[in-house]
Short mmCIF file of C-alpha atoms in Angstrom, two decimals:
data_model
loop_
_atom_site.label_atom_id
_atom_site.label_comp_id
_atom_site.label_asym_id
_atom_site.label_seq_id
_atom_site.Cartn_x
_atom_site.Cartn_y
_atom_site.Cartn_z
CA MET A 1 35.05 160.12 6.34
CA ILE A 2 37.94 162.53 6.97
CA LYS A 3 35.81 164.38 9.50
CA ARG A 4 35.14 161.14 11.32
CA ILE A 5 38.85 160.24 11.41
CA PHE A 6 39.72 163.62 12.96
CA HIS A 7 36.95 163.16 15.48
CA GLU A 8 38.30 159.76 16.51
CA LEU A 9 41.83 161.16 16.81
CA TRP A 10 40.54 164.02 18.95
CA ILE A 11 38.89 161.54 21.33
CA ILE A 12 42.14 159.58 21.60
CA PHE A 13 44.21 162.72 22.26
CA LYS A 14 41.79 163.76 24.99
CA LYS A 15 42.52 160.60 27.00
CA PRO A 16 44.85 161.47 29.93
CA LEU A 17 47.06 158.40 29.56
CA PHE A 18 47.63 159.02 25.87
CA ALA A 19 48.30 162.72 26.48
CA LEU A 20 50.84 161.80 29.13
CA PHE A 21 52.47 159.38 26.72
CA ILE A 22 52.73 162.13 24.09
CA ILE A 23 54.24 164.58 26.60
CA TRP A 24 56.85 162.06 27.71
CA GLY A 25 57.61 161.28 24.08
CA ILE A 26 58.23 164.95 23.35
CA LEU A 27 60.43 165.32 26.43
CA PHE A 28 62.34 162.20 25.43
CA VAL A 29 63.29 163.96 22.20
CA ILE A 30 63.71 167.53 23.48
CA ILE A 31 65.86 166.85 26.58
CA PRO A 32 68.78 165.31 24.61
CA LEU A 33 68.66 168.21 22.15
CA PHE A 34 68.76 170.93 24.79
CA THR A 35 71.33 169.02 26.87
CA TYR A 36 73.58 168.75 23.83
CA LEU A 37 73.20 172.43 22.92
CA TYR A 38 73.93 173.53 26.51
CA PHE A 39 77.10 171.47 26.90
CA VAL A 40 78.40 171.31 23.33
CA ARG A 41 81.17 173.88 23.95
CA ASP A 42 82.42 171.92 26.95
CA LEU A 43 82.67 168.75 24.88
CA THR A 44 85.07 170.09 22.27
CA SER A 45 88.27 168.95 24.02
CA LYS A 46 89.58 166.89 26.90
CA GLU A 47 90.97 170.03 28.53
CA ASN A 48 87.54 171.70 28.57
CA ILE A 49 85.96 168.72 30.27
CA ILE A 50 88.78 168.25 32.80
CA THR A 51 88.90 171.88 33.95
CA ARG A 52 85.18 172.75 33.91
CA LYS A 53 84.65 172.18 37.65
CA ASN A 54 87.98 173.06 39.19
CA SER A 55 86.80 174.76 42.36
CA GLY A 56 86.66 174.10 46.08
CA ILE A 57 84.38 174.98 48.98
CA ILE A 58 84.50 178.18 50.99
CA LEU A 59 83.01 178.32 54.47
CA LEU A 60 81.65 181.64 55.70
CA ASP A 61 80.66 182.53 59.22
CA ARG A 62 77.11 183.72 59.94
CA ASN A 63 78.17 187.29 59.06
CA ASN A 64 79.58 186.20 55.68
CA LYS A 65 83.25 186.30 56.73
CA PRO A 66 85.31 183.56 55.01
CA PHE A 67 87.20 181.43 57.53
CA PHE A 68 87.96 178.04 55.99
CA SER A 69 88.23 176.33 52.60
CA PHE A 70 88.37 172.75 51.31
CA TYR A 71 89.26 170.92 48.11
CA GLU A 72 91.23 173.68 46.44
CA ALA A 73 93.28 171.95 43.75
CA LYS A 74 96.37 174.00 44.53
CA SER A 75 98.85 171.88 42.59
CA LYS A 76 96.68 169.81 40.31
CA ASN A 77 98.71 168.18 37.54
CA ASN A 78 97.11 166.32 34.66
CA VAL A 79 99.01 163.38 33.20
CA PRO A 80 98.52 161.74 29.79
CA ILE A 81 97.24 158.20 29.68
CA ASP A 82 100.58 156.78 28.56
CA GLN A 83 102.18 158.01 31.80
CA ILE A 84 99.69 156.13 33.95
CA PRO A 85 100.73 152.51 34.65
CA GLU A 86 98.58 149.77 33.17
CA ILE A 87 98.15 148.24 36.62
CA THR A 88 96.72 151.53 37.90
CA LYS A 89 94.21 151.74 35.06
CA LYS A 90 93.20 148.11 35.51
CA ALA A 91 92.85 148.52 39.29
CA VAL A 92 90.35 151.36 38.82
CA ILE A 93 88.46 149.58 36.04
CA SER A 94 88.20 146.33 38.01
CA ILE A 95 86.38 147.95 40.95
CA GLU A 96 84.60 150.88 39.27
CA ASP A 97 83.49 149.57 35.87
CA LYS A 98 84.64 146.09 34.84
CA ASN A 99 82.89 146.32 31.43
CA PHE A 100 84.39 149.73 30.61
CA TYR A 101 85.86 148.64 27.27
CA GLN A 102 82.67 146.82 26.20
CA HIS A 103 79.83 149.31 26.84
CA ASN A 104 78.90 152.47 24.94
CA GLY A 105 78.71 154.77 27.95
CA PHE A 106 76.20 153.07 30.20
CA SER A 107 75.55 149.64 31.59
CA ILE A 108 72.09 148.11 31.15
CA GLU A 109 72.75 145.79 34.08
CA GLY A 110 73.94 148.62 36.33
CA LEU A 111 71.06 150.86 35.32
CA ALA A 112 68.48 148.14 36.02
CA ARG A 113 70.07 147.47 39.40
CA ALA A 114 69.95 151.17 40.25
CA ILE A 115 66.29 151.53 39.17
CA LEU A 116 65.27 148.56 41.34
CA ALA A 117 67.17 150.02 44.32
CA ASN A 118 65.52 153.40 43.84
CA ILE A 119 62.04 151.85 43.60
CA GLU A 120 62.65 150.00 46.86
CA GLU A 121 63.84 153.22 48.57
CA GLU A 122 61.04 155.30 46.97
CA ARG A 123 63.52 158.01 46.07
CA PHE A 124 66.14 158.58 43.40
CA SER A 125 69.53 158.03 44.99
CA GLN A 126 71.27 155.02 43.52
CA GLY A 127 73.81 155.42 40.75
CA GLY A 128 74.76 152.25 38.86
CA SER A 129 77.15 154.53 36.93
CA THR A 130 79.89 153.60 34.49
CA ILE A 131 83.23 155.41 34.45
CA THR A 132 81.92 157.53 31.58
CA GLN A 133 78.82 158.49 33.56
CA GLN A 134 80.97 159.28 36.61
CA LEU A 135 83.12 161.53 34.41
CA VAL A 136 79.99 163.37 33.28
CA LYS A 137 78.76 163.64 36.88
CA ASN A 138 82.12 164.87 38.17
CA THR A 139 82.84 167.43 35.46
CA LEU A 140 79.61 168.60 33.82
CA LEU A 141 76.43 168.14 35.82
CA SER A 142 75.02 169.55 39.05
CA PRO A 143 74.75 167.45 42.26
CA GLU A 144 70.95 167.19 41.90
CA LYS A 145 69.59 163.64 42.08
CA SER A 146 66.61 163.23 39.78
CA LEU A 147 65.39 161.24 36.81
CA LEU A 148 65.93 164.26 34.56
CA ARG A 149 69.56 164.64 35.61
CA LYS A 150 70.10 160.88 35.22
CA TYR A 151 68.71 161.08 31.70
CA GLN A 152 71.03 164.01 30.92
CA GLU A 153 73.90 161.95 32.33
CA LEU A 154 73.10 159.12 29.92
CA VAL A 155 72.81 161.51 26.97
CA LEU A 156 76.16 163.17 27.71
CA ALA A 157 77.84 159.82 28.39
CA LEU A 158 76.77 158.59 24.95
CA GLU A 159 78.02 161.80 23.33
CA ILE A 160 81.39 161.60 25.10
CA GLU A 161 81.73 157.97 23.99
CA ARG A 162 80.99 159.10 20.41
CA ARG A 163 83.55 161.91 20.49
CA PHE A 164 86.42 160.34 22.44
CA SER A 165 88.27 157.05 22.58
CA LYS A 166 88.11 154.81 25.63
CA ASP A 167 91.66 155.78 26.56
CA ASP A 168 90.73 159.48 26.33
CA ILE A 169 87.74 158.90 28.61
CA LEU A 170 89.81 156.95 31.14
CA GLU A 171 92.48 159.67 31.04
CA MET A 172 89.90 162.39 31.77
CA TYR A 173 88.38 160.35 34.58
CA LEU A 174 91.71 159.58 36.26
CA ASN A 175 92.69 163.25 36.07
CA THR A 176 89.48 164.56 37.63
CA VAL A 177 88.30 162.02 40.20
CA TYR A 178 88.81 162.94 43.87
CA PHE A 179 91.11 160.71 45.93
CA GLY A 180 90.90 162.46 49.29
CA GLU A 181 93.57 164.45 51.17
CA GLY A 182 92.95 167.41 48.83
CA ALA A 183 94.07 165.41 45.78
CA PHE A 184 92.24 165.64 42.47
CA GLY A 185 93.52 163.22 39.86
CA ILE A 186 95.94 160.33 39.94
CA GLN A 187 99.12 162.46 39.87
CA ASP A 188 98.13 164.51 42.91
CA ALA A 189 96.99 161.34 44.66
CA ALA A 190 100.33 159.63 44.09
CA GLN A 191 102.13 162.70 45.44
CA SER A 192 99.76 163.22 48.38
CA TYR A 193 99.93 159.64 49.65
CA PHE A 194 103.26 158.24 48.49
CA GLY A 195 105.41 161.23 47.53
CA LYS A 196 105.97 159.92 44.00
CA ASP A 197 104.74 160.44 40.44
CA ALA A 198 101.79 158.45 39.12
CA LYS A 199 104.01 156.67 36.59
CA ASN A 200 105.90 155.02 39.46
CA LEU A 201 102.89 153.58 41.31
CA THR A 202 103.14 149.91 42.29
CA LEU A 203 100.35 147.37 42.02
CA ALA A 204 99.68 147.53 45.78
CA GLU A 205 99.59 151.35 45.75
CA SER A 206 97.33 151.42 42.69
CA ALA A 207 94.89 148.97 44.28
CA LEU A 208 94.80 151.07 47.46
CA LEU A 209 94.01 154.28 45.54
CA ALA A 210 91.27 152.51 43.58
CA ALA A 211 89.88 151.09 46.83
CA ILE A 212 89.23 154.49 48.44
CA LEU A 213 87.34 156.07 45.52
CA PRO A 214 83.78 155.52 46.84
CA ALA A 215 84.46 157.56 50.02
CA PRO A 216 87.93 159.15 49.84
CA SER A 217 87.90 160.99 53.18
CA ALA A 218 86.30 158.17 55.18
CA LEU A 219 88.60 155.56 53.60
CA SER A 220 91.81 157.60 53.48
CA PRO A 221 94.60 155.47 54.97
CA LEU A 222 96.12 158.70 56.33
CA SER A 223 93.19 160.38 58.05
CA GLY A 224 90.25 157.97 57.67
CA ASP A 225 89.58 154.30 58.38
CA ALA A 226 92.87 152.70 57.32
CA GLN A 227 91.69 149.16 58.10
CA ARG A 228 88.68 149.47 55.80
CA ALA A 229 90.91 150.96 53.11
CA PHE A 230 93.27 147.98 53.21
CA ASP A 231 90.35 145.54 53.33
CA ARG A 232 89.05 147.11 50.12
CA GLN A 233 92.55 147.05 48.64
CA GLU A 234 92.47 143.25 48.99
CA LEU A 235 89.05 143.25 47.29
CA VAL A 236 90.48 145.22 44.34
CA LEU A 237 93.39 142.80 44.04
CA ARG A 238 91.03 139.78 44.06
CA LEU A 239 88.87 141.40 41.38
CA MET A 240 91.94 142.13 39.26
CA GLU A 241 92.92 138.46 39.48
CA GLU A 242 89.38 137.28 38.69
CA GLN A 243 89.21 139.59 35.67
CA GLY A 244 92.55 138.36 34.34
CA TYR A 245 94.60 141.52 34.89
CA ILE A 246 97.09 139.96 37.31
CA THR A 247 98.19 136.47 38.32
CA ARG A 248 97.67 134.85 41.69
CA GLN A 249 101.37 135.29 42.47
CA GLU A 250 101.16 139.01 41.70
CA ARG A 251 98.11 139.37 43.94
CA LEU A 252 99.78 137.59 46.86
CA ALA A 253 102.94 139.67 46.46
CA ALA A 254 100.91 142.90 46.40
CA GLU A 255 98.98 141.88 49.52
CA LYS A 256 102.27 141.33 51.35
CA GLU A 257 103.84 144.57 50.15
CA LYS A 258 104.37 147.06 52.97
CA ILE A 259 103.17 150.41 51.73
CA ILE A 260 105.26 153.37 52.82
CA PHE A 261 103.41 156.66 53.05
CA HIS A 262 105.10 159.98 52.36
CA PRO A 263 102.17 162.38 52.69
CA ARG A 264 102.49 165.79 51.12
CA ARG A 265 102.18 168.56 53.70
CA GLN A 266 98.80 170.25 53.43
CA ASP A 267 98.20 173.89 54.28
CA ILE A 268 95.96 173.96 57.37
CA ASN A 269 93.31 176.55 57.91
CA GLU A 270 93.65 177.78 61.47
CA GLN A 271 90.19 179.17 62.29
CA ALA A 272 87.66 176.79 63.88
CA PRO A 273 89.11 173.62 62.29
CA HIS A 274 86.98 171.14 64.27
CA PHE A 275 83.82 173.01 63.38
CA ALA A 276 84.89 173.25 59.73
CA LEU A 277 85.42 169.48 59.58
CA MET A 278 81.93 168.95 61.01
CA VAL A 279 80.50 171.13 58.22
CA LYS A 280 82.49 169.17 55.66
CA ASP A 281 81.15 165.86 57.01
CA GLU A 282 77.60 167.22 56.81
CA LEU A 283 78.11 168.27 53.18
CA ILE A 284 79.48 164.82 52.35
CA ARG A 285 76.41 163.19 53.91
CA ARG A 286 74.11 165.43 51.89
CA TYR A 287 75.75 165.42 48.48
CA GLY A 288 78.60 162.91 48.38
CA GLU A 289 82.28 163.75 48.42
CA GLN A 290 82.96 163.55 44.69
CA THR A 291 80.21 166.12 44.15
CA ILE A 292 81.15 168.65 46.81
CA ALA A 293 84.86 168.43 46.03
CA ARG A 294 84.24 170.24 42.76
CA SER A 295 80.99 172.01 43.60
CA GLY A 296 82.18 175.57 44.13
CA PHE A 297 79.82 175.81 47.09
CA ARG A 298 79.88 178.88 49.32
CA VAL A 299 78.48 177.72 52.64
CA ARG A 300 77.24 180.24 55.19
CA THR A 301 77.62 178.48 58.51
CA THR A 302 76.14 179.18 61.93
CA ILE A 303 79.39 180.11 63.63
CA ASP A 304 80.28 183.63 64.72
CA ILE A 305 84.00 183.80 64.02
CA GLU A 306 84.69 186.70 66.41
CA LYS A 307 83.02 184.86 69.29
CA GLN A 308 84.89 181.73 68.19
CA LYS A 309 88.27 183.47 68.47
CA PHE A 310 87.37 184.74 71.94
CA ALA A 311 86.31 181.24 73.06
CA GLU A 312 89.49 179.68 71.66
CA LYS A 313 91.60 182.06 73.77
CA ILE A 314 89.60 181.23 76.89
CA VAL A 315 90.02 177.45 76.39
CA ALA A 316 93.75 177.78 75.68
CA ASN A 317 94.30 179.97 78.73
CA GLN A 318 92.27 177.66 80.97
CA ILE A 319 94.22 174.57 79.94
CA GLN A 320 97.47 176.45 80.51
CA ARG A 321 96.26 177.45 83.97
CA LEU A 322 95.24 173.87 84.83
CA LYS A 323 98.39 172.18 83.54
CA GLN A 324 99.60 171.68 87.11
CA ASN A 325 96.43 169.62 87.66
CA ARG A 326 97.34 167.49 84.64
CA ALA A 327 94.64 168.94 82.39
CA THR A 328 95.61 168.21 78.78
CA ASN A 329 92.68 169.35 76.70
CA GLY A 330 89.43 171.28 76.76
CA ALA A 331 86.46 172.36 74.66
CA THR A 332 83.53 174.72 74.64
CA VAL A 333 80.23 174.88 72.74
CA ALA A 334 77.64 177.64 72.46
CA ILE A 335 74.28 176.99 70.80
CA ASN A 336 71.31 179.26 70.22
CA PRO A 337 68.65 177.24 72.10
CA LYS A 338 65.78 178.64 70.02
CA THR A 339 67.23 177.72 66.62
CA GLY A 340 69.81 175.00 67.28
CA GLU A 341 72.47 177.08 65.52
CA ILE A 342 76.00 176.34 66.77
CA LEU A 343 77.55 179.76 67.43
CA VAL A 344 80.87 178.60 68.89
CA LEU A 345 82.60 175.22 68.86
CA VAL A 346 86.14 174.84 70.18
CA GLY A 347 87.18 171.20 69.86
CA SER A 348 90.57 171.37 71.57
CA HIS A 349 92.91 173.82 73.28
CA SER A 350 95.14 173.85 70.16
CA TRP A 351 94.75 172.20 66.76
CA PHE A 352 98.55 172.01 66.55
CA ASP A 353 99.01 169.96 69.72
CA GLU A 354 100.46 166.77 68.18
CA VAL A 355 99.00 164.53 70.91
CA ASN A 356 95.56 165.97 71.65
CA GLY A 357 94.93 168.76 69.14
CA LYS A 358 93.10 166.77 66.47
CA ILE A 359 90.69 165.18 68.98
CA ASN A 360 87.33 166.96 68.86
CA MET A 361 86.49 167.09 72.55
CA ALA A 362 83.15 168.73 71.76
CA THR A 363 81.88 165.54 70.12
CA SER A 364 83.88 162.95 72.09
CA PRO A 365 81.92 161.34 74.97
CA ARG A 366 83.23 162.36 78.39
CA GLN A 367 81.84 162.17 81.92
CA PRO A 368 79.68 165.29 82.39
CA GLY A 369 79.91 165.32 86.17
CA SER A 370 77.28 167.25 88.09
CA SER A 371 75.91 168.88 84.93
CA PHE A 372 73.83 165.69 84.60
CA LYS A 373 71.87 166.40 87.79
CA PRO A 374 69.31 168.84 86.25
CA ILE A 375 68.23 166.11 83.80
CA VAL A 376 67.43 163.74 86.67
CA TYR A 377 65.63 166.47 88.63
CA ALA A 378 63.61 167.37 85.50
CA LYS A 379 62.35 163.80 85.28
CA ALA A 380 61.53 163.80 88.99
CA PHE A 381 59.56 167.05 88.59
CA GLU A 382 57.75 165.60 85.56
CA GLU A 383 56.79 162.42 87.44
CA ARG A 384 55.72 164.60 90.39
CA VAL A 385 57.97 162.58 92.65
CA ILE A 386 59.36 165.86 93.98
CA THR A 387 58.78 169.58 93.66
CA PRO A 388 61.36 172.36 94.15
CA ALA A 389 60.07 172.60 97.73
CA THR A 390 60.38 168.89 98.56
CA VAL A 391 62.54 168.16 101.60
CA LEU A 392 65.49 165.85 100.87
CA GLU A 393 67.95 164.16 103.24
CA ASP A 394 71.60 165.18 103.15
CA LYS A 395 73.39 162.89 105.59
CA PRO A 396 75.90 160.01 105.40
CA ILE A 397 74.68 156.83 103.74
CA THR A 398 76.30 153.52 102.78
CA TYR A 399 74.63 151.19 100.23
CA PRO A 400 74.70 147.36 100.46
CA ASP A 401 77.29 147.13 97.69
CA GLY A 402 79.63 149.37 99.70
CA TYR A 403 78.95 152.54 97.69
CA LYS A 404 79.36 155.52 100.05
CA PRO A 405 78.70 158.83 98.26
CA LYS A 406 79.96 162.13 99.61
CA ASN A 407 79.33 165.77 98.83
CA TYR A 408 82.08 167.71 97.08
CA ASP A 409 82.92 169.61 100.28
CA GLY A 410 82.65 166.63 102.63
CA ARG A 411 79.88 168.35 104.65
CA TYR A 412 76.31 167.23 105.40
CA ARG A 413 73.40 169.63 105.81
CA GLY A 414 70.58 167.42 107.11
CA GLN A 415 67.12 168.21 105.72
CA ILE A 416 67.16 170.63 102.78
CA LEU A 417 64.87 171.73 99.95
CA ALA A 418 65.27 170.14 96.52
CA ARG A 419 65.89 173.52 94.92
CA PHE A 420 68.74 174.16 97.38
CA ALA A 421 70.22 170.70 96.80
CA LEU A 422 70.31 171.22 93.03
CA ALA A 423 71.49 174.82 93.16
CA ASN A 424 74.38 173.77 95.40
CA SER A 425 75.11 170.58 93.43
CA LEU A 426 74.85 168.31 96.46
CA ASN A 427 75.52 164.67 95.66
CA ILE A 428 73.65 162.73 98.36
CA PRO A 429 70.23 164.40 97.90
CA SER A 430 70.61 163.99 94.13
CA ILE A 431 71.21 160.27 94.55
CA HIS A 432 68.02 160.07 96.60
CA VAL A 433 66.15 161.77 93.74
CA LEU A 434 67.51 159.19 91.28
CA GLU A 435 66.43 156.40 93.64
CA LYS A 436 62.90 157.82 93.61
CA ILE A 437 62.51 157.85 89.81
CA GLY A 438 64.73 154.89 88.91
CA ILE A 439 67.68 154.72 86.49
CA PRO A 440 65.56 153.73 83.41
CA ALA A 441 63.48 156.90 83.80
CA ALA A 442 66.61 159.06 84.02
CA VAL A 443 68.07 157.46 80.90
CA GLU A 444 64.77 157.96 79.07
CA MET A 445 64.75 161.66 79.93
CA ALA A 446 68.36 162.07 78.79
CA LYS A 447 67.55 160.44 75.44
CA ARG A 448 64.47 162.62 75.05
CA MET A 449 66.66 165.68 75.57
CA GLY A 450 68.94 164.65 72.70
CA ILE A 451 71.64 162.59 74.42
CA THR A 452 72.47 159.58 72.24
CA THR A 453 75.34 157.89 74.05
CA LEU A 454 73.35 156.37 76.93
CA LYS A 455 72.25 152.84 76.11
CA ASN A 456 70.98 150.09 78.40
CA PRO A 457 69.89 151.41 81.86
CA SER A 458 71.29 148.27 83.45
CA ASP A 459 74.77 149.50 82.53
CA TYR A 460 74.53 152.32 85.08
CA GLY A 461 74.31 152.70 88.81
CA LEU A 462 73.32 155.47 91.21
CA SER A 463 76.44 157.43 90.28
CA LEU A 464 74.67 158.19 86.97
CA VAL A 465 73.20 161.31 88.58
CA LEU A 466 76.73 162.44 89.43
CA GLY A 467 77.73 162.23 85.76
CA SER A 468 79.53 158.89 85.62
CA ALA A 469 78.17 157.99 82.17
CA GLU A 470 79.94 159.45 79.13
CA VAL A 471 78.16 162.13 77.10
CA PRO A 472 79.42 164.48 74.33
CA LEU A 473 79.63 168.14 75.31
CA ILE A 474 77.69 169.18 72.20
CA GLU A 475 74.75 166.98 73.25
CA MET A 476 74.81 168.26 76.82
CA THR A 477 74.73 171.81 75.46
CA SER A 478 71.65 170.99 73.36
CA ALA A 479 70.00 169.33 76.36
CA PHE A 480 70.54 172.39 78.54
CA GLY A 481 69.05 174.44 75.73
CA VAL A 482 65.74 172.74 76.53
CA PHE A 483 65.67 174.53 79.89
CA ALA A 484 66.40 177.87 78.24
CA ASN A 485 63.87 177.32 75.44
CA GLU A 486 60.75 176.70 77.53
CA GLY A 487 60.98 172.92 77.23
CA LYS A 488 61.60 172.78 73.46
CA LEU A 489 64.53 170.86 71.95
CA SER A 490 65.96 172.45 68.78
CA THR A 491 67.64 170.35 66.10
CA ARG A 492 71.31 171.32 65.92
CA THR A 493 72.78 172.70 62.71
CA THR A 494 76.13 173.93 61.45
CA ILE A 495 74.80 175.29 58.14
CA LEU A 496 72.53 178.27 57.44
CA GLU A 497 72.61 178.26 53.65
CA ILE A 498 74.47 176.86 50.65
CA ARG A 499 74.99 178.65 47.34
CA ASP A 500 76.51 177.24 44.18
CA ARG A 501 79.37 178.83 42.23
CA LYS A 502 76.90 181.12 40.46
CA GLY A 503 75.40 182.36 43.72
CA LYS A 504 72.17 180.40 43.35
CA LEU A 505 70.66 179.38 46.71
CA ILE A 506 70.41 175.59 46.87
CA TYR A 507 69.76 175.09 50.59
CA SER A 508 68.42 177.23 53.41
CA TYR A 509 68.05 176.13 57.03
CA THR A 510 64.64 176.20 58.69
CA PRO A 511 64.73 175.79 62.49
CA SER A 512 63.02 172.67 63.82
CA THR A 513 61.91 172.41 67.45
CA LYS A 514 59.98 169.87 69.46
CA LEU A 515 58.30 170.29 72.84
CA ILE A 516 59.73 167.55 75.05
CA LEU A 517 59.34 169.03 78.53
CA ASP A 518 56.61 170.93 80.36
CA PRO A 519 57.63 174.64 80.21
CA ARG A 520 56.96 174.92 83.95
CA ILE A 521 59.51 172.19 84.67
CA ALA A 522 62.02 173.87 82.37
CA PHE A 523 61.41 177.06 84.35
CA PHE A 524 61.94 175.26 87.66
CA ASP A 525 65.26 173.84 86.46
CA LEU A 526 66.41 177.10 84.92
CA ILE A 527 65.34 179.59 87.59
CA ASN A 528 64.54 177.88 90.88
CA SER A 529 67.38 175.41 90.80
CA PHE A 530 70.30 177.58 89.67
#
């Protein structure tokens, strides 16, 4: 009988589904145990939890030279819960976790909502996190998004709820969460935005700070989308009224309050600031701002800082030289066409120019002028409408709508070869080439070569070939890389690799290229036409 029982059990254990169930059951028990043992020392006090991830991001050039840093908590000041106004606490709770005082660390409703969202997206990305879970995420865990890390988050949230009071948890959260503008915690946020201590925050100010938490840089009323920030401030105030924290009269008064900003002066890194901000934006897209703000990442970028310094001098000198022609700003971009790595990116002639310095001219659409002509010729070569040896007309012409193009030197050369017309940047022959292929075909080629700002072909006329449509310099540089890379377009990148605070490699760039143009045509444009 006993033998038979063991035999039946063996058959059951051999079934894949049952074995999988057993494995998951074991993991369900083991993961909390190991998670607890790994983090138990960090859970012994509020101070340990608050300070565990105090570190910023360092950007390195491609040769491992540091040149920029973000999120360094230079003057971070923690404040006890009794020095944080009730209205500030309620503002954060109302928008971030309305059931904070009722749950035991996680919300069943929020978790179910997140699971459904992740099933629909077929990847694990949605949070549904309580304030306690956000505290765990911000101070203890890695940025990885997975079911395992989510389970660890739940385990640690339950343990923190067991060890600490709700006020302790809220105090730790408000002292560690990132508010943008380099400010970690409510005290630094109050100083950075309003020049005051957290204990003196008004209802309107508190609601505004709570409003920007999901995306502090993007929603910063100082350097981000101020309108969205104030729209969300009104949302926070409505939620506070609905949840019984304030009266209707208090909400209306707060909505009318004119907020006065007294931003704390931030130390500005001076090397390649526009490029550095592009890297920061990319990191935020990948990992989220709350994660990277305390990540300790060391990011090896694509830039060559020595070449960057040289390019910055050239741009500054050129703008100085052209001041008499009313030139106010300039930019330059250099990209390795084979890998897409941005080697140099100068966004303006001077970051410290109060009027134009903060504008990134490398990414701002501007008329490209005659640099657009090779794109049109490439399409004409591809369609076999012309060859480099095709004869084109270069003589005066007036179109029915009154458009009367001229060459840059006012001269006309009669019949000329296409390669000569392009090499000498002649306008009238180029317009004839555009007429032959049609504007939609030219727009299609530009999009294929990585230019995203051109939309409906009907928006453009024959002057398109002369560069009348607006295109970002960085996209034009990538497009010209197609000619230099035998017809292949390389995906641009600012980042080569990312390492965590322990030096572990967590991302490494692999070049991605796509053949979008016949190599012979690329050769014609690169060699025969220039």
